[in-house]
XYZ file of C-alpha atoms in Angstrom:
596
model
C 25.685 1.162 -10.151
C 22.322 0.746 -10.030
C 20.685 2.793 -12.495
C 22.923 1.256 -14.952
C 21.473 -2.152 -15.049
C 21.710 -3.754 -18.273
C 18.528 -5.243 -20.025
C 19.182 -8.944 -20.765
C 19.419 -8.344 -24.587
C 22.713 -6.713 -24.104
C 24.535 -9.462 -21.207
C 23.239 -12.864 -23.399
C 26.935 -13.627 -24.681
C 28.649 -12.455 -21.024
C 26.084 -14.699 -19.283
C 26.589 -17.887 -21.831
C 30.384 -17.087 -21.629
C 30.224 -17.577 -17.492
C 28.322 -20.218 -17.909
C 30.314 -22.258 -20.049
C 33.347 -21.289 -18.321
C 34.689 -19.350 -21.184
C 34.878 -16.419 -18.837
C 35.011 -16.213 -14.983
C 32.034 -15.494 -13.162
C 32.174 -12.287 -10.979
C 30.627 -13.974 -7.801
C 29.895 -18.042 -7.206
C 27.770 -18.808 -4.497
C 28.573 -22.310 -2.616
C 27.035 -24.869 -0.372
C 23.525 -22.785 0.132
C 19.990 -24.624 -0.192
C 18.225 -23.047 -3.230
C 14.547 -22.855 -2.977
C 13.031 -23.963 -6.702
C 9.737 -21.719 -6.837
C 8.970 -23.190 -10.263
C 9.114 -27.066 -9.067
C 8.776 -26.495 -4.943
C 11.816 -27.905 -4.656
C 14.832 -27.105 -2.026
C 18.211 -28.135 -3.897
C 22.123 -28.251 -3.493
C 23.320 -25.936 -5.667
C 25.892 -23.353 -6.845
C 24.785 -20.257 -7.986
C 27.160 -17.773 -10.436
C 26.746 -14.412 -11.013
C 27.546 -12.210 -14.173
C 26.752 -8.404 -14.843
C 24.751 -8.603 -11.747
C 22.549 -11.757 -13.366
C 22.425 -15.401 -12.332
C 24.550 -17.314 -15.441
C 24.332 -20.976 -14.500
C 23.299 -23.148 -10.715
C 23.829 -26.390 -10.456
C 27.295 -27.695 -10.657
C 29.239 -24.398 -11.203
C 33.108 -24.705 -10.839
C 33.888 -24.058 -14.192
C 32.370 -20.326 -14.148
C 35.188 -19.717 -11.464
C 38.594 -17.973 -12.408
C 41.490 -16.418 -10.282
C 39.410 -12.874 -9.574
C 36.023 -14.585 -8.749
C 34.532 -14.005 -5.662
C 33.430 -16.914 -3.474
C 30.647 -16.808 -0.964
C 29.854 -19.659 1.135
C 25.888 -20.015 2.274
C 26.694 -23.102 4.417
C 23.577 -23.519 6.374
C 21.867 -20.751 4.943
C 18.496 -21.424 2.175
C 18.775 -18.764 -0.700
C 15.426 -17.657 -2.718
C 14.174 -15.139 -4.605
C 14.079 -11.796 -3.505
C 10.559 -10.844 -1.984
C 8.711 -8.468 -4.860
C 5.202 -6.520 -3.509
C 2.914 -6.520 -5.925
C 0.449 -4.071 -4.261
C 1.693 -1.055 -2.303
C 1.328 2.433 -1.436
C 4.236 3.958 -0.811
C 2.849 6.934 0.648
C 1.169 5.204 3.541
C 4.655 4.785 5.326
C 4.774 8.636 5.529
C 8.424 8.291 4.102
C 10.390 8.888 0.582
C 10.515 5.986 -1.862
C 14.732 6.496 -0.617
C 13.634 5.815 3.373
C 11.062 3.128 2.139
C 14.049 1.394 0.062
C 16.101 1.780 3.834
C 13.631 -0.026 5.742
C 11.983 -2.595 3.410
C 15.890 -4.279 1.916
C 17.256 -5.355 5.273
C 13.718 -7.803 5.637
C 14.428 -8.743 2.052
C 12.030 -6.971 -0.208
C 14.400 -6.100 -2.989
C 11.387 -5.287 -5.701
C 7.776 -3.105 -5.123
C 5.272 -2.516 -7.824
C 3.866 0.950 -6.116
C 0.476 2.257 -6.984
C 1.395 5.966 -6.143
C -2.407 7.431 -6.545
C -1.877 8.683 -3.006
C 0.205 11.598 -4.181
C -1.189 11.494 -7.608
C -4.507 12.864 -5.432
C -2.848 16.154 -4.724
C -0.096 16.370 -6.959
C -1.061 15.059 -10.412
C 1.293 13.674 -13.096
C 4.141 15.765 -11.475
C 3.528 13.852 -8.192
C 3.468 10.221 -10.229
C 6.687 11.511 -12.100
C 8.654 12.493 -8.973
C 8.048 9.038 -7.454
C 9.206 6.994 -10.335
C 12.072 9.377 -10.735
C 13.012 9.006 -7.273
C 12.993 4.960 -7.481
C 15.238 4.539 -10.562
C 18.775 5.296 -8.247
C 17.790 2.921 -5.460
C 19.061 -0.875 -5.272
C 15.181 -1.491 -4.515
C 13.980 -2.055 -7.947
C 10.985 0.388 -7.976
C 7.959 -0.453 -10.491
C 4.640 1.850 -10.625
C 1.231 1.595 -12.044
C -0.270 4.451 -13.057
C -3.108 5.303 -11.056
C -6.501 4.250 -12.477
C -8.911 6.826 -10.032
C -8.078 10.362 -9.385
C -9.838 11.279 -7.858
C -11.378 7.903 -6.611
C -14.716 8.540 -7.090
C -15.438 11.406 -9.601
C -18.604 13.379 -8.404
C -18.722 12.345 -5.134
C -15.038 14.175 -3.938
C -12.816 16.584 -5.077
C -8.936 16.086 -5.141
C -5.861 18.127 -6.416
C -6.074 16.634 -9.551
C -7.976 14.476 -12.294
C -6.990 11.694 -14.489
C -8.810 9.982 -17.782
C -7.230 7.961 -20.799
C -5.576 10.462 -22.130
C -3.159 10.532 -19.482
C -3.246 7.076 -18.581
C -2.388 5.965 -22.139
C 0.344 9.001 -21.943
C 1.794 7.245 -19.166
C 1.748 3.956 -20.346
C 5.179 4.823 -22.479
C 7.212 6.058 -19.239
C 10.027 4.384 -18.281
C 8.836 2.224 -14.827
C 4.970 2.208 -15.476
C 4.387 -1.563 -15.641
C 0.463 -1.440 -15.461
C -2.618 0.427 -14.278
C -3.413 0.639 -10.814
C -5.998 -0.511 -8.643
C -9.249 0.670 -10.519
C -11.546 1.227 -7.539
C -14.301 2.623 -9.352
C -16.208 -0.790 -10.223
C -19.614 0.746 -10.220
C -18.098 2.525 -13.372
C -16.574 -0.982 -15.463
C -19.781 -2.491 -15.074
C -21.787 0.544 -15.878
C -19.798 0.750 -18.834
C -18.352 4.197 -18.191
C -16.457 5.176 -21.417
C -14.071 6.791 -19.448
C -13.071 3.763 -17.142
C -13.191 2.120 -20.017
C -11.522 4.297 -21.972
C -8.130 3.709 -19.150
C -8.973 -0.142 -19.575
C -8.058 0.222 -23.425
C -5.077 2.131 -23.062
C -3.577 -0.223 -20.840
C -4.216 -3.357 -22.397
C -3.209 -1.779 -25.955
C 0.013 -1.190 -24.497
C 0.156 -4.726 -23.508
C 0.194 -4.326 -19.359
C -1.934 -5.585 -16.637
C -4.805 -3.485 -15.105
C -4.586 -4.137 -11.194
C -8.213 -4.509 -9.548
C -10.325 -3.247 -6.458
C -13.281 -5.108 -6.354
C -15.139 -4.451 -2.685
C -17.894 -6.084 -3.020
C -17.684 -9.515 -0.895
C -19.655 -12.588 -1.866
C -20.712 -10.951 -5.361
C -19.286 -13.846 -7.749
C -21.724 -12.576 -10.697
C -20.048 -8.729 -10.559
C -16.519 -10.295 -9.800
C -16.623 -12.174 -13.428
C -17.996 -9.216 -15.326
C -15.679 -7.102 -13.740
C -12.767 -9.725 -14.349
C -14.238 -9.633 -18.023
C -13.101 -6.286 -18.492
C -9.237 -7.392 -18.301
C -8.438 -6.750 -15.060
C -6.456 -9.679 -13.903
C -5.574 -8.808 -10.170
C -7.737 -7.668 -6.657
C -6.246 -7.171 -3.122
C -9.620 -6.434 -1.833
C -10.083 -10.300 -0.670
C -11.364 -10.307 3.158
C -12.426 -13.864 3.297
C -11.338 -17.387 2.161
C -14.205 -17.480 -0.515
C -13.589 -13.794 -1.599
C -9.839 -15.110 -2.414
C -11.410 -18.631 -4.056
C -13.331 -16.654 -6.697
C -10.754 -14.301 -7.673
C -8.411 -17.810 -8.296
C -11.382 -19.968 -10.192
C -11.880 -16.480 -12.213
C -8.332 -16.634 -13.111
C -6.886 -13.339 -11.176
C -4.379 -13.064 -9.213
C -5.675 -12.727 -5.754
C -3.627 -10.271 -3.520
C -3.723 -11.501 -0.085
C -2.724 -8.513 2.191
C -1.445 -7.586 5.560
C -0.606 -4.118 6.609
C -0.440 -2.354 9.654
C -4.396 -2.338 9.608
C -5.744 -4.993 7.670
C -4.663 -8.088 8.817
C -6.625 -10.243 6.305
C -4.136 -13.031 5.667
C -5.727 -14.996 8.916
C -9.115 -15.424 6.788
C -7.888 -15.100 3.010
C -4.909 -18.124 3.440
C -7.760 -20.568 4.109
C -8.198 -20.373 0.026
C -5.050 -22.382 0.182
C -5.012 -23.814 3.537
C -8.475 -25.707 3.521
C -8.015 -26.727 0.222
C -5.791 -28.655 -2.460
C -5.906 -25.800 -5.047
C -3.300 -24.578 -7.068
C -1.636 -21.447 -5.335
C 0.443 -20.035 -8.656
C -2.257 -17.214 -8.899
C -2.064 -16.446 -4.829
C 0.136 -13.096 -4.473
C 0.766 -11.746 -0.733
C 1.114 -8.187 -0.498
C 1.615 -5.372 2.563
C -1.038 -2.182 0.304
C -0.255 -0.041 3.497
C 2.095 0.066 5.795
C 3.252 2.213 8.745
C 6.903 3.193 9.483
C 6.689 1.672 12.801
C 5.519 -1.984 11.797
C 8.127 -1.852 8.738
C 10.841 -1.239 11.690
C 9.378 -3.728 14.587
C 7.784 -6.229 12.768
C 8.998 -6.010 8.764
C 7.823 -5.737 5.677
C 7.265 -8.480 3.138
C 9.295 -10.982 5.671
C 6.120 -10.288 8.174
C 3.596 -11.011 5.364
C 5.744 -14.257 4.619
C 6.022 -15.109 7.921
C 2.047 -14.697 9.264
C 1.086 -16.783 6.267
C 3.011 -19.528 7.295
C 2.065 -19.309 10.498
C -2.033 -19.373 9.131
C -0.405 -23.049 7.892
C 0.945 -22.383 4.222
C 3.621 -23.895 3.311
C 6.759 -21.881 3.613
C 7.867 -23.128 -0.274
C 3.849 -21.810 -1.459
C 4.483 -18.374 0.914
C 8.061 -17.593 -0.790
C 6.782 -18.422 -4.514
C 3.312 -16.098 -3.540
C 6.219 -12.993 -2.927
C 7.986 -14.045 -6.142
C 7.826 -16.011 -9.002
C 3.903 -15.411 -8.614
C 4.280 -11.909 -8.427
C 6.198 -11.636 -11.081
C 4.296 -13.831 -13.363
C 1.372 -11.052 -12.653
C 3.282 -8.274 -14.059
C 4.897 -10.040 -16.976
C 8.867 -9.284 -15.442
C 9.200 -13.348 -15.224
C 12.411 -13.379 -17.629
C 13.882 -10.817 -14.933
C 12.730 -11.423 -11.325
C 10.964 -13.700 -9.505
C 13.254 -17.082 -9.426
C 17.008 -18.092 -9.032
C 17.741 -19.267 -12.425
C 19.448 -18.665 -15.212
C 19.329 -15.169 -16.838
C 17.230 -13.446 -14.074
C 18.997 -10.450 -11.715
C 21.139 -11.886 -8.988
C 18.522 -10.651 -6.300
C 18.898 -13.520 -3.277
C 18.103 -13.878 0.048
C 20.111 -16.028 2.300
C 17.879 -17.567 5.303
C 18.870 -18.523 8.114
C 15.262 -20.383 8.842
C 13.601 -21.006 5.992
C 9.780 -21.525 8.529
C 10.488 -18.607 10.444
C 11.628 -15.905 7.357
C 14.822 -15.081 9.247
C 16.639 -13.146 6.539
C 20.264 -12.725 7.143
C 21.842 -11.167 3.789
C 19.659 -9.735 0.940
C 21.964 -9.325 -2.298
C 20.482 -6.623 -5.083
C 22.149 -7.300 -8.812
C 24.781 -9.744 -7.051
C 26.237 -7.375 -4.423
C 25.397 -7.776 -0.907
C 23.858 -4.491 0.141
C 22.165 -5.753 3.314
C 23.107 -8.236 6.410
C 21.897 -8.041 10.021
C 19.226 -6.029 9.756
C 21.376 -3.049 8.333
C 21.864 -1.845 5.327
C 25.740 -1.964 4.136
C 25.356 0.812 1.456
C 24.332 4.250 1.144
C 21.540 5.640 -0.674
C 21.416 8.969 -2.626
C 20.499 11.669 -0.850
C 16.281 13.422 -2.526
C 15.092 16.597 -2.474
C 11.534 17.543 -3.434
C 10.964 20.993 -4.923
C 9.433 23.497 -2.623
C 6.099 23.790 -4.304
C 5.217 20.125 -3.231
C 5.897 21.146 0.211
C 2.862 23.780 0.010
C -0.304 21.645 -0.520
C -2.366 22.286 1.812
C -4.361 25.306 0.691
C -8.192 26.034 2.144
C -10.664 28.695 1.322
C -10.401 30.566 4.761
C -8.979 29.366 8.451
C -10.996 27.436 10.379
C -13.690 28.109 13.287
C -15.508 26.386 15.501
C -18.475 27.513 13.585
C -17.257 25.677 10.804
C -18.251 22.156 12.398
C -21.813 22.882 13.873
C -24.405 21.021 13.071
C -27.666 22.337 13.261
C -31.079 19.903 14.171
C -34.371 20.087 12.657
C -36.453 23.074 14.641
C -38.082 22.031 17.791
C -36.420 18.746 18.039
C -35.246 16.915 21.043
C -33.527 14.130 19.600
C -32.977 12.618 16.058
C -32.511 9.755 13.854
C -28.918 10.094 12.302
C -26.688 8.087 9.891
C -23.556 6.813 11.352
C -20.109 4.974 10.318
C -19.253 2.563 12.318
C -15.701 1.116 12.046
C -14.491 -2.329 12.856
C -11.204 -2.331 13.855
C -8.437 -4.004 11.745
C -10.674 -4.046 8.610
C -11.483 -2.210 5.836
C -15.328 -2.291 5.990
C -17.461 0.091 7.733
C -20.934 -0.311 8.707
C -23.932 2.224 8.134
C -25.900 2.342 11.157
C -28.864 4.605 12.264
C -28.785 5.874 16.308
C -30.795 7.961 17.942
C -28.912 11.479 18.897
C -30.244 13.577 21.268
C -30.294 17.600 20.276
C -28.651 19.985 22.646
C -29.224 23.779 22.066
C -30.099 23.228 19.205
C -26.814 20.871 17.811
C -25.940 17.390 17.148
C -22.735 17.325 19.192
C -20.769 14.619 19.715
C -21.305 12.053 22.768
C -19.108 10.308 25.072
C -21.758 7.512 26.188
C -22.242 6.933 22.729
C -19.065 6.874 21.953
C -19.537 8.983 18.596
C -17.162 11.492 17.132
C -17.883 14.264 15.280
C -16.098 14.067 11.620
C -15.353 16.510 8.864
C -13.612 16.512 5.691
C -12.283 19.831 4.627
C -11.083 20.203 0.576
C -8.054 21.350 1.178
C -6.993 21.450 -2.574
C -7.274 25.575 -3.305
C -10.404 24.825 -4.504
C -14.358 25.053 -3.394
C -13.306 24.683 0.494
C -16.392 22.345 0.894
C -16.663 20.716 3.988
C -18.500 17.563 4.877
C -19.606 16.767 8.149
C -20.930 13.193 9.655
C -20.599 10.825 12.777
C -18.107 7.739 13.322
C -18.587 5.190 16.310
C -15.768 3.572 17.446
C -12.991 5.644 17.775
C -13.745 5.767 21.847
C -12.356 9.297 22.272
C -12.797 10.825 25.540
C -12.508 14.659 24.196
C -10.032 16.747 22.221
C -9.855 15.892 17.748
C -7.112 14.565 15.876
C -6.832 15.623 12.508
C -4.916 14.052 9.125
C -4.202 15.043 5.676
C -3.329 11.549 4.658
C -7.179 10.739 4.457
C -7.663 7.914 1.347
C -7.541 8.867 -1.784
C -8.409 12.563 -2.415
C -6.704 13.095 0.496
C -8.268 16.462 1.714
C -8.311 17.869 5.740
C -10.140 15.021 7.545
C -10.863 15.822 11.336
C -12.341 13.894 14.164
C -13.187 15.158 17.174
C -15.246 15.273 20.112
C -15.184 19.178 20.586
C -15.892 21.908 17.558
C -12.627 24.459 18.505
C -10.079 21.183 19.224
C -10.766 20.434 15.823
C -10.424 24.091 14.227
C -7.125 23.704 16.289
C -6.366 19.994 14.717
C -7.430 21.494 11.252
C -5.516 24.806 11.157
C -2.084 23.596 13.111
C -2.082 21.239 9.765
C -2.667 23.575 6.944
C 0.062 25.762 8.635
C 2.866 22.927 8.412
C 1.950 21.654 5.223
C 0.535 18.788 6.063
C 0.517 15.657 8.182
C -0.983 14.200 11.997
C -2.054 16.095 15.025
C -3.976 15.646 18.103
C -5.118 18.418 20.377
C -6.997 18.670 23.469
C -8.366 21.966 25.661
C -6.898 24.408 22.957
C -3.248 22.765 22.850
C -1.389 20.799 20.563
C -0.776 17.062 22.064
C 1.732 15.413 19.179
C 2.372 16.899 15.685
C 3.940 14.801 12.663
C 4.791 16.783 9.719
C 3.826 15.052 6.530
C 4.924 18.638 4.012
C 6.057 16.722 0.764
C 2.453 16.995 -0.391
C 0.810 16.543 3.275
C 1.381 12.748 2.805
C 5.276 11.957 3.264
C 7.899 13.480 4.967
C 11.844 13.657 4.225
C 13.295 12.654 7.473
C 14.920 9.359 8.206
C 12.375 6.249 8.524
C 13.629 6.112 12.349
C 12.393 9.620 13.350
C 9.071 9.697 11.669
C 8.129 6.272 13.250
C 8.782 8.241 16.647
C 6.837 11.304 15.846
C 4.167 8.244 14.752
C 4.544 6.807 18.149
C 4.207 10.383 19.487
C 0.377 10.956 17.343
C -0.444 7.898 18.652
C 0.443 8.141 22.364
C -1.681 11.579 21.991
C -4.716 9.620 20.614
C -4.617 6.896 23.397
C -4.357 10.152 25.757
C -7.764 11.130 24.151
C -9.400 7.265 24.965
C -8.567 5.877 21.798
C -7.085 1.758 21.808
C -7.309 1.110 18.361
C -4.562 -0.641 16.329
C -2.881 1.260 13.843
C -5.986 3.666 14.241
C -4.708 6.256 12.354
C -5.152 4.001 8.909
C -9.010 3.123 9.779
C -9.386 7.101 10.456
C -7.743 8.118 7.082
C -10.045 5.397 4.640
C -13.420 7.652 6.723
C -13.191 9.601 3.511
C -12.679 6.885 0.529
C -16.082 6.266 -0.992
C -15.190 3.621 -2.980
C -15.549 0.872 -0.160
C -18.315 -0.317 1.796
C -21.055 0.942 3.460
C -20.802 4.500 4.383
C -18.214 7.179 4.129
C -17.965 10.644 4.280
C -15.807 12.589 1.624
C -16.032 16.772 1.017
C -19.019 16.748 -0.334
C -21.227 14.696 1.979
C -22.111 11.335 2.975
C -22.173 8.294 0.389
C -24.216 5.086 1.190
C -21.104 3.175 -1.265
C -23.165 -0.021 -1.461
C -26.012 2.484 -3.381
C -23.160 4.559 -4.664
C -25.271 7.926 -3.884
C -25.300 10.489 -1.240
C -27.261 10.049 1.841
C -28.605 12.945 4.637
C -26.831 12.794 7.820
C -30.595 12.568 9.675
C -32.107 9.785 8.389
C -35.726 10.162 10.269
C-alpha cells in the first residue's frame, strides 16, 4: 500500500469528487477537535478521506455513501502528524524498518534523515540503501544528502568522500529533498569552491541546504553563512543563538535527544518573547533506542517544550506545518486540510501529547502504543556487515604515550566534556610522568582516548586525554564515534582498551566495555559498525547492558555513550581528537597533546 502513494496531480478529480459528494469518501472522521496550525485555531470539524488524502473538513456529510467508513474522535483533538526535520537515523543503532516501529506509535509519521552517519563508512551505497529501505514503510522517509564526508577533510579520514559531483548526482534521486547539515562553516566563509561547489548544486536543483553553524554568539558569521543559502541550523544552545537564526530568516531547529537537552534554553526565543514562531522547528538529531521506547520520540520533544511554557498550538505547528514549510512538502504534509495525506493524530490531551491513534495515508496503523500493522521484513548485503577493517590487531603498545626525556610532570591539552551538551572545553592540566608515560589518572579523573581509522586504510591512530568521564579503570570502546566514525576508545588502562578495540573489529562493529582482561557488555552494531538488525526492543537491552558496564567502571553520565562518540567530530567546539591528532576547532588546526 504504501509505496504506491499517488502524487496529488493524479487524485485532483477523486478528491473534488468526495468533496462535492459526487463520490463517497473512503473514511469520514466525526466529532474530533481539529487543531488549525495555519490560524492557531482548535475547531469542530469533520474530516474525509480519499486515496489516502484529506478531500474536504468542515461540514462533511455529503462525502459519505453506503461503504464509507465512520470514525468517531469524540473527545479526542486530531493534528498533523509530527514530521522531524533533523535526524540521524543511525544514532538509534536500529534499521530505518525498527526506527519506523518505534517512532509511529508516539506519532511521528514523517522524518527528513540526514544519513551522513553511514555515508562515513559506506559511501553512496550506504545513502542508497537507507532511502531504499524507507520507501516500503508507512513512515514517510525523506533524506538529505550529506553535505561533509568526511566532516572535516584534512583533519580525519573516513570510508568515503563526497564533493559536488556527487551531491548534484544525488540531487535527482527519488527521496533526496535537500542537502544536509553542512558542518564545515570554516569552509562557506572561506569560500571553499568545493563547499561551495555542493551549495550550487543544491540550490540549482531548487532544495534547501540544512545548516550547522557552532559557533555561539557569532551574529556577524551566522549572516554570512546564512548568505550562502543555507536556510536551517539545529546547532542553537541558547535563547539568543535561536533569536538570530529567526531575525536572519532560518529556520531554527530546536533539539532534544537523548544527550542534548537544549529545548530548556533555546524555547526562551519564544517563551520570553512575542516573536513570530513560524520559522521555530523542534527536532530529536539523535536519539537512543531506549529514550525512543521510555520516553518517545517527537511526542517527548512536543511535550518538554510545552512544559519550558510554549504553547501546545506553537509546539504542534513547530513539528508540522513549520517543518514542512522548511522543506517545501507544504501542499503534502504538515496540516489537516484539503489535498494534503490523511496523516492524523488523535489526542487524548492535547497539553500533555498523549497520542492515542496515529493514522498514515488514512488507515489507522497505530493505537495504544502498538503498532497494528506489520512492516516488511530488510536485509543488508553481507559486505556492509564487514566494515571494520584496521591495519594490524591491537596492543597495548599501541596506546603509550611517551613524555619529554627527563620529565617529571607535564603541561598537557585536555577535553573536557560537559554533560548533556554538545560543547567541549580545551583545558591545560598538569600530568605527572610515570616511567616514563602519560597514563591515565583516577584523582584526576582523566581517561586516556584514542581514535583508531578503522576504514582499511592508513591505520592512524590518535591519542589525547578527556576529563569527565569519571571511570574508575577498565575502557569502553565504540565504532559509532561522529562522523568519520572510526575505532574510538577510552580507557583508563592500555591492554583493556586493546581488548575494547579488538573484541569490536572482530564483530563488525558496535559498544563494549571491558575491565581486568574481560569483556563486561557487548552490543553488536555489524550493518556498517553503526546499526544493527535486531528488533528496537533487544538492542535497547544490550544498550542498557553497555551502559550498566560503564556505570560498573564509575561512569554516571546521561546517555554517556553520545558525549563519548562526538570526542572525535572536529567540526564543533573547542577541542577534539579525530585519527589524525588533536584539533583546537575554534582555530580549526591541530594542536600537540603537551602544551608546555
Amino acid at each position: 500500500m504504501f509505496p504506491s502513494r499517488r502524487p496529488l496531480a493524479e487524485v485532483t478529480r477523486e478528491l473534488v469528487a468526495a468533496a462535492t459528494g459526487k463520490i463517497p469518501a473512503d473514511t469520514v472522521i466525526k466529532n474530533g477537535k481539529v487543531v488549525n496550525v495555519f490560524t492557531g485555531e482548535i475547531l469542530p470539524w469533520d474530516i474525509a478521506i480519499k486515496d489516502g488524502r484529506i478531500a474536504s473538513v468542515g461540514e462533511v456529510s455529503r462525502s459519505i455513501g453506503p461503504a464509507t467508513e465512520i470514525i468517531d474522535a469524540s473527545g479526542y483533538y486530531l493534528c498533523p502528524g509530527f514530521m522531524d526535520g533533523h535526524v540521524h537515523v543511525e544514532s538509534s543503532m536500529v534499521t530505518v524498518t525498527q526506527f519506523a516501529r518505534a517512532v509511529l506509535p508516539g506519532g511521528t509519521t514523517a522524518i527528513f534523515m540526514d544519513p551522513h552517519e553511514i555515508a562515513n563508512v559506506l559511501g553512496l551505497e550506504g545513502v542508497k540503501l537507507m532511502v531504499d529501505e524507507g520507501r516500503d514503510l508507512p513512515l514517510k522517509v525523506f533524506a538529505t544528502m550529506p553535505s561533509c564526508v568526511p566532516a572535516a577533510p584534512g583533519f580525519e579520514d573516513a570510508g568515503a568522500a563526497f564533493g559536488p559531483a556527487e551531491v548534484a548526482s544525488a540531487m535527482g534521486w527519488p527521496g533526496i529533498c535537500g542537502l544536509g547539515e553542512m558542518m564545515n562553516f570554516p569552509g562557506v566563509l572561506a569560500g571553499d569552491p568545493g563547499v561551495h561547489g555542493e551549495l550550487e548544486a543544491t540550490l540549482k536543483a531548487g532544495k534547501p541546504v540544512t545548516g550547522h553553524f557552532a559557533l555561539p554568539g557569532d551574529f556577524q558569521g551566522l549572516a554570512a553563512y546564512t548568505a550562502a543559502g543555507i536556510s536551517s541550523c539545529h546547532e542553537s544552545t541558547c535563547r539568543e543563538d535561536a533569536l538570530n537564526r529567526l531575525r536572519l530568516g532560518m529556520y531554527a531547529m530546536m533539539r532534544e535527544g537523548s544527550a542534548w537537552h537544549d529545548i530548556k534554553a533555546t524555547i526562551k526565543s519564544l517563551t520570553e518573547t512575542r516573536i513570530d514562531s513560524r520559522r521555530a522547528v523542534l527536532v530529536s538529531d539523535d536519539t537512543h533506542p531506549e529514550t525512543l521506547l521510555s520516553a518517545g520520540h517527537l511526542n517527548h520533544v512536543v511535550r518538554r517544550a510545552i512544559e519550558e511554557g510554549l504553547d501546545p498550538v506553537r509546539a504542534i505547528q513547530a513539528v508540522t506545518i513549520n517543518t514542512a514549510e522548511c522543506f517545501g512538502v507544504a501542499r503534502d504534509l504538515g496540516a489537516i486540510a484539503p489535498g494534503r495525506f490523511a496523516d492524523i493524530l488523535f489526542l487524548k490531551d492535547l497539553a500533555g501529547v498523549e497520542v492515542d491513534k496515529v493514522m498514515v495515508d488514512g488507515r489507522v496503523v497505530a493505537a495504544g502504543g502498538r503498532m497494528l500493522i506489520d512492516l516488511p521484513a530488510v536485509t543488508y548485503p553481507d559486505r556492509v556487515r564487514h566494515s571494520v577493517h584496521l591495519k594490524e590487531p591491537l596492543t597495548a603498545a599501541h596506546f603509550r604515550l611517551a613524555a619529554p626525556a627527563g620529565r617529571s610532570q607535564v603541561q598537557v591539552r585536555v577535553m573536557e566534556i560537559i554533560e548533556a551538551n554538545v560543547i567541549t572545553r580545551h583545558v591545560i592540566t598538569t600530568m605527572p610522568v610515570v616511567d616514563g608515560q602519560l597514563q591515565a589518572t583516577t584523582g584526576g579523573d582523566l581517561a586516556k582516548v584514542a581514535v583508531v581509522e578503522r576504514h582499511g586504510g592508513n591505520g592512524s591512530i590518535g591519542l589525547g586525554f578527556v576529563r569527565g568521564f569519571g571511570f574508575q579503570g577498565g575502557a569502553v570502546a565504540s565504532t559509532v564515534a561522529h562522523d568519520s566514525h572510526n575505532l574510538l576508545i577510552v580507557g583508563m588502562n592500555d591492554a583493556d582498551m586493546a581488548l575494547a578495540g579488538n573484541t569490536l573489529a572482530q564483530c563488525g562493529g558496535g559498544m563494549v566495555a571491558a575491565r581486568d582482561g574481560k569483556v563486561l557488555a557487548l552490543l553488536p552494531l555489524p550493518i556498517a559498525g553503526l546499526m544493527s538488525d535486531r528488533p528496537v526492543e533487544e538492542v535497547a537491552g544490550q544498550v542498557a547492558a553497555v551502559q550498566r558496564a560503564w556505570q560498573e567502571l564509575g561512569c554516571r553520565l546521561v546517555s554517556p555513550f553520545m558525549t563519548m562518540a562526538l570526542l572525535s567530530l572536529p567540526v564543533l567546539p573547542e577541542l577534539r581528537l579525530t585519527n589524525r591528532g588533536l584539533v583546537d576547532t575554534l582555530q580549526f588546526k591541530f594542536v600537540d597533546l603537551i602544551a608546555d
